[in-house]
Amino acid sequence: MNKVFVTAIIPKAGIDIFKKNKVQVVQHDSYLPISKSELIRKAKDCDAILSLLINKIDSSIINNLPKLKIISNYAVGYNNIDFLYASKKNIWVTNTPDILTNATADLTLGLLIACARKFREADIFTRKGKFKSWQSDLMLGKELHGKNLGIIGTGRIGKAVATRAAGFGLKIFYNNLERDLPLEMELKAKYLSLDGLLRICDFISIHTPLTPKTYHLIDKKKFALMKQDAVLINTSRGEVIDERALVQALKSKKLFSAGLDVYEFEPKITKELQQFENIILLPHIGSATEEARNKMAEIAAQNIVNVLKGKKPLTPVMNL
Ligand code: DGY
């Protein structure tokens, strides 16, 4: 019987697919990351790993699992996996694209509006009993209509954010590895260099994957280029922003607000970052809808079942 190691608790929908296909499941029954040594010990005779973004699957893990045929990541991002090394060893690496696009794009727009309209400060103010009278200058925020939104990375999620944002009357600017002509035609989006985008945008939303090239893409120099009072949203990966530079930008009141779902030192959120009341901090919940998380579990499991049956996985990150 084929055996899969599931590195943390996932929705039952995924486990059911293994049961239906007679794949034996060994599971780390926790939401916390399993240690490397325990993972190697428990997955030793497994044919597949279903991993989460909290698990770093590096070459030493791969080398210690002789039967491994597939690493199926329960996430669209796969920066936690040494996928080039896995491919060299003829091991499939898969992710869960598409099905979490809407959930993540919705959350991004939510953060953008919440930051622009001071939801966090207003909620705290109200709970503290400070709402004594309607006031002409209370909690003044920024209107979206007619403002410039800069999207960094126009993959599936970046595009879905652009579509939603256009509905709010935002003008769309984007930076991406390649020009996206359909996006330009459909939404009148304009391609800009990263520096050009940072200079003219009122709102900036990051949607690039984390790669060696995008690590600290937004650093001190990039913050210096931004407009005074810009709003920065990040629902991609924390390491794309140099958090020390972000703290400096917030300290010097360069930014009006920031909405973060991801962190450089995740799950640690530095004390320096926590001190600012004008930013919103979420616990990496971009894809956290019942629909998305169940479908992610189904696709992650189905990818494994396919490979164990000698078929191609549904969503490989690269072909073998
Ligand atoms: C992903 O899928 O990469 C998200 O960050 C978590 O859902």
Coordinates of C-alpha atoms and ligand atoms in Angstrom, one line a residue:
M1 CA 0.0 0.0 0.0
N2 CA 1.3 3.5 -0.9
K3 CA 2.0 5.7 2.0
V4 CA 1.8 9.5 2.4
F5 CA 3.2 11.7 5.1
V6 CA 1.0 14.7 5.9
T7 CA 3.1 17.3 7.7
A8 CA 0.2 19.0 9.7
I9 CA -3.5 19.1 10.1
I10 CA -5.4 19.7 6.9
P11 CA -9.1 19.7 6.0
K12 CA -10.8 16.2 6.0
A13 CA -11.6 16.6 2.3
G14 CA -8.0 15.8 1.5
I15 CA -7.7 12.9 3.9
D16 CA -10.9 11.4 2.4
I17 CA -9.3 11.4 -1.1
F18 CA -6.5 9.3 0.3
K19 CA -8.9 6.9 2.0
K20 CA -10.9 6.5 -1.2
N21 CA -7.8 5.7 -3.1
K22 CA -6.4 3.3 -0.5
V23 CA -3.4 5.5 0.3
Q24 CA -2.2 5.0 3.9
V25 CA -1.9 8.3 5.7
V26 CA 0.7 9.1 8.4
Q27 CA 0.0 12.5 9.8
H28 CA 1.8 15.0 12.1
D29 CA -1.3 15.7 14.2
S30 CA -0.5 19.4 14.9
Y31 CA -0.8 22.8 13.5
L32 CA 2.8 23.6 14.5
P33 CA 5.7 22.8 12.2
I34 CA 7.3 19.4 12.6
S35 CA 11.0 19.3 13.2
K36 CA 13.3 18.2 10.4
S37 CA 14.5 15.1 12.2
E38 CA 11.0 14.0 13.1
L39 CA 9.8 14.6 9.6
I40 CA 12.6 12.4 8.2
R41 CA 12.0 9.7 10.8
K42 CA 8.2 9.6 10.3
A43 CA 8.3 9.9 6.5
K44 CA 11.2 7.5 6.0
D45 CA 9.2 4.9 4.1
C46 CA 6.6 7.2 2.5
D47 CA 6.1 7.6 -1.2
A48 CA 4.7 11.1 -0.9
I49 CA 4.7 14.2 1.3
L50 CA 1.9 16.6 1.6
S51 CA 3.6 19.7 3.0
L52 CA 2.4 23.1 4.2
L53 CA 4.2 26.4 3.7
I54 CA 5.4 26.2 7.3
N55 CA 7.6 23.2 6.4
K56 CA 11.0 23.8 4.8
I57 CA 11.6 20.8 2.5
D58 CA 15.3 21.1 1.6
S59 CA 17.8 18.8 -0.1
S60 CA 18.7 17.1 3.1
I61 CA 15.1 16.0 3.7
I62 CA 14.8 14.9 0.1
N63 CA 18.0 12.9 0.3
N64 CA 16.8 11.1 3.4
L65 CA 13.5 9.9 1.9
P66 CA 14.5 7.2 -0.6
K67 CA 10.9 6.3 -1.8
L68 CA 9.8 9.9 -2.3
K69 CA 8.0 10.5 -5.6
I70 CA 6.1 13.7 -5.0
I71 CA 6.1 16.7 -2.6
S72 CA 2.6 18.2 -2.8
N73 CA 2.4 21.6 -1.3
Y74 CA -0.8 22.8 0.3
A75 CA -0.3 26.4 -1.0
V76 CA 0.1 28.2 -4.2
G77 CA 3.6 29.5 -3.1
Y78 CA 6.3 26.9 -3.0
N79 CA 9.3 28.9 -1.9
N80 CA 9.5 26.5 1.1
I81 CA 10.6 23.7 -1.2
D82 CA 13.9 23.2 -3.0
F83 CA 11.9 22.3 -6.1
L84 CA 14.9 22.5 -8.4
Y85 CA 16.7 19.9 -6.4
A86 CA 13.6 17.7 -6.2
S87 CA 13.1 17.9 -10.0
K88 CA 16.8 16.8 -10.5
K89 CA 16.0 13.8 -8.4
N90 CA 12.9 13.1 -10.5
I91 CA 10.5 14.0 -7.7
W92 CA 7.3 15.9 -8.6
V93 CA 6.6 19.2 -6.8
T94 CA 3.0 20.5 -7.0
N95 CA 1.1 23.4 -5.6
T96 CA -2.5 24.6 -5.4
P97 CA -3.0 27.4 -7.9
D98 CA -6.3 29.0 -9.0
I99 CA -8.6 27.8 -6.3
L100 CA -7.4 30.4 -3.8
T101 CA -7.2 33.3 -6.2
N102 CA -10.6 34.8 -5.3
A103 CA -10.1 34.3 -1.6
T104 CA -6.7 36.0 -1.6
A105 CA -7.8 38.8 -3.9
D106 CA -10.9 39.5 -1.7
L107 CA -8.7 39.7 1.4
T108 CA -6.3 42.1 -0.4
L109 CA -9.1 44.5 -1.3
G110 CA -10.4 44.2 2.2
L111 CA -7.0 45.2 3.6
L112 CA -6.7 48.0 1.1
I113 CA -10.0 49.5 2.1
A114 CA -9.5 48.9 5.8
C115 CA -6.1 50.7 5.6
A116 CA -7.4 53.6 3.5
R117 CA -10.4 54.1 5.8
K118 CA -8.7 53.5 9.2
F119 CA -10.9 50.5 10.2
R120 CA -8.5 49.4 12.9
E121 CA -8.2 52.8 14.6
A122 CA -11.9 53.5 14.2
D123 CA -12.8 50.2 15.8
I124 CA -10.5 50.7 18.7
F125 CA -11.8 54.3 19.2
T126 CA -15.4 53.1 19.2
R127 CA -14.8 50.3 21.7
K128 CA -13.0 52.7 24.0
G129 CA -16.2 54.7 24.3
K130 CA -14.7 57.7 22.5
F131 CA -17.6 58.0 20.0
K132 CA -19.4 61.0 21.6
S133 CA -20.7 62.8 18.6
W134 CA -20.6 62.7 14.8
Q135 CA -17.6 64.8 13.9
S136 CA -16.7 66.4 10.6
D137 CA -13.0 65.5 10.8
L138 CA -13.2 62.1 12.6
M139 CA -11.1 59.3 11.2
L140 CA -10.5 60.9 7.8
G141 CA -9.2 58.4 5.3
K142 CA -8.4 58.2 1.6
E143 CA -10.9 57.7 -1.2
L144 CA -10.0 55.0 -3.7
H145 CA -11.8 56.4 -6.7
G146 CA -9.4 58.0 -9.2
K147 CA -6.3 57.1 -7.3
N148 CA -3.4 55.1 -8.6
L149 CA -3.0 51.5 -7.6
G150 CA 0.3 49.8 -8.3
I151 CA 0.3 46.0 -8.5
I152 CA 3.7 44.3 -8.3
G153 CA 3.3 40.9 -9.9
T154 CA 0.3 40.3 -12.1
G155 CA 0.0 36.5 -11.9
R156 CA -3.5 35.1 -11.1
I157 CA -3.9 36.9 -7.8
G158 CA -2.5 40.2 -8.9
K159 CA -4.9 40.2 -11.9
A160 CA -7.8 39.3 -9.7
V161 CA -6.9 42.2 -7.5
A162 CA -6.7 44.5 -10.5
T163 CA -10.2 43.5 -11.7
R164 CA -11.7 44.2 -8.3
A165 CA -9.8 47.4 -7.8
A166 CA -10.9 48.7 -11.2
G167 CA -14.5 48.3 -10.0
F168 CA -13.7 50.8 -7.2
G169 CA -12.5 53.3 -9.8
L170 CA -8.8 52.9 -9.1
K171 CA -6.4 53.4 -12.0
I172 CA -4.3 50.3 -12.4
F173 CA -0.5 50.4 -12.9
Y174 CA 1.5 47.2 -12.8
N175 CA 5.0 45.9 -12.8
N176 CA 5.7 42.3 -13.8
L177 CA 8.4 40.2 -15.5
E178 CA 6.4 40.4 -18.7
R179 CA 3.9 42.9 -20.2
D180 CA 0.3 41.7 -19.9
L181 CA -1.5 43.0 -22.9
P182 CA -5.0 41.5 -22.1
L183 CA -4.8 43.3 -18.7
E184 CA -3.8 46.5 -20.5
M185 CA -6.7 46.2 -22.9
E186 CA -9.4 45.0 -20.4
L187 CA -8.6 47.4 -17.5
K188 CA -6.6 50.1 -19.2
A189 CA -3.7 49.0 -16.9
K190 CA -0.4 50.7 -17.6
Y191 CA 2.9 48.9 -17.4
L192 CA 5.7 50.7 -15.4
S193 CA 9.1 50.0 -14.1
L194 CA 9.1 49.2 -10.4
D195 CA 10.6 52.5 -9.6
G196 CA 8.2 54.3 -11.8
L197 CA 5.3 52.5 -10.2
L198 CA 6.5 53.3 -6.7
R199 CA 6.8 57.0 -7.6
I200 CA 3.3 57.6 -8.8
C201 CA 1.1 55.1 -6.9
D202 CA -1.1 56.0 -3.9
F203 CA -1.7 52.3 -3.1
I204 CA 0.8 49.5 -3.7
S205 CA -0.1 45.8 -3.5
I206 CA 2.5 43.1 -3.7
H207 CA 1.8 39.8 -5.5
T208 CA 5.1 38.4 -6.5
P209 CA 6.3 35.0 -5.5
L210 CA 9.3 34.8 -3.2
T211 CA 12.4 34.1 -5.2
P212 CA 16.0 35.1 -4.7
K213 CA 15.2 38.0 -7.0
T214 CA 12.2 39.3 -5.1
Y215 CA 13.8 38.8 -1.6
H216 CA 13.8 42.4 -0.1
L217 CA 12.5 43.8 -3.4
I218 CA 11.0 46.6 -1.3
D219 CA 13.9 47.9 0.7
K220 CA 15.0 51.3 2.0
K221 CA 15.7 52.7 -1.4
K222 CA 12.3 51.7 -2.7
F223 CA 10.5 53.2 0.3
A224 CA 12.3 56.4 -0.4
L225 CA 10.8 56.5 -3.9
M226 CA 7.2 56.0 -2.7
K227 CA 4.8 58.9 -2.5
Q228 CA 4.3 60.5 0.9
D229 CA 1.3 58.9 2.5
A230 CA 1.3 55.8 0.3
V231 CA -0.6 52.7 1.5
L232 CA 1.3 49.4 1.2
I233 CA -0.4 46.0 1.1
N234 CA 1.4 42.7 1.2
T235 CA -0.5 39.3 0.9
S236 CA 2.3 37.5 -0.9
R237 CA 5.4 36.6 1.1
G238 CA 6.8 38.6 4.0
E239 CA 10.4 38.4 2.8
V240 CA 9.6 40.5 -0.2
I241 CA 9.7 43.5 2.1
D242 CA 12.7 44.4 4.2
E243 CA 10.8 44.8 7.4
R244 CA 13.5 47.0 9.0
A245 CA 13.1 49.4 6.2
L246 CA 9.3 49.2 6.6
V247 CA 9.6 50.1 10.3
Q248 CA 11.7 53.1 9.4
A249 CA 9.2 54.2 6.7
L250 CA 6.4 54.0 9.3
K251 CA 8.5 55.8 11.9
S252 CA 9.2 58.6 9.6
K253 CA 5.5 58.8 8.6
K254 CA 6.3 58.1 5.0
L255 CA 3.3 55.7 4.8
F256 CA -0.3 56.5 5.6
S257 CA -0.8 52.8 6.4
A258 CA 0.2 49.3 5.7
G259 CA -1.9 46.1 5.5
L260 CA 0.2 43.0 6.1
D261 CA -0.9 39.3 6.0
V262 CA 2.7 38.0 5.8
Y263 CA 5.9 38.7 7.6
E264 CA 9.6 38.5 7.1
F265 CA 10.1 36.5 10.2
E266 CA 6.8 34.7 10.1
P267 CA 5.1 33.7 12.4
K268 CA 7.1 36.2 14.5
I269 CA 5.9 39.7 14.2
T270 CA 8.6 42.1 15.6
K271 CA 7.8 44.4 18.5
E272 CA 8.9 47.3 16.4
L273 CA 6.2 46.5 13.8
Q274 CA 3.5 45.9 16.4
Q275 CA 3.9 49.4 17.9
F276 CA 2.2 51.2 14.9
E277 CA -1.5 51.8 15.3
N278 CA -2.1 52.8 11.7
I279 CA -1.2 49.4 10.2
I280 CA -3.3 46.2 10.1
L281 CA -1.6 42.9 10.9
L282 CA -3.3 39.6 9.9
P283 CA -2.1 36.0 10.6
H284 CA -1.5 34.9 6.9
I285 CA -5.2 34.2 6.1
G286 CA -5.2 35.2 2.4
S287 CA -6.7 31.8 1.4
A288 CA -8.6 31.2 4.6
T289 CA -12.1 30.6 3.3
E290 CA -13.8 27.2 3.8
E291 CA -14.1 26.9 0.0
A292 CA -10.5 27.6 -0.8
R293 CA -9.0 25.6 2.0
N294 CA -11.1 22.5 1.2
K295 CA -10.3 22.7 -2.5
M296 CA -6.6 23.1 -1.6
A297 CA -6.7 19.9 0.4
E298 CA -8.5 18.1 -2.4
I299 CA -6.1 19.2 -5.1
A300 CA -3.0 18.6 -2.9
A301 CA -4.3 15.0 -2.2
Q302 CA -5.3 14.4 -5.8
N303 CA -1.9 15.4 -7.1
I304 CA -0.4 12.7 -4.9
V305 CA -2.9 10.1 -5.9
N306 CA -2.3 10.8 -9.6
V307 CA 1.5 10.4 -9.2
L308 CA 1.1 7.2 -7.1
K309 CA -1.1 5.8 -9.9
G310 CA 1.6 6.6 -12.5
K311 CA -0.2 9.6 -13.9
K312 CA 0.8 13.2 -14.2
P313 CA -0.2 15.5 -11.3
L314 CA -2.8 18.1 -11.9
T315 CA -0.8 21.1 -10.9
P316 CA 3.0 20.5 -11.1
V317 CA 5.2 23.6 -10.6
M318 CA 7.5 22.2 -13.3
N319 CA 7.4 19.2 -15.6
L320 CA 9.7 16.3 -15.1
Ligands
DGY1 C1 -0.3 30.3 -0.5 O1 -1.1 29.4 -0.9 O2 0.8 30.4 -0.9 C2 -0.8 31.2 0.6 O3 0.2 32.0 1.1 C3 -1.4 30.4 1.7 O4 -2.6 30.0 1.4

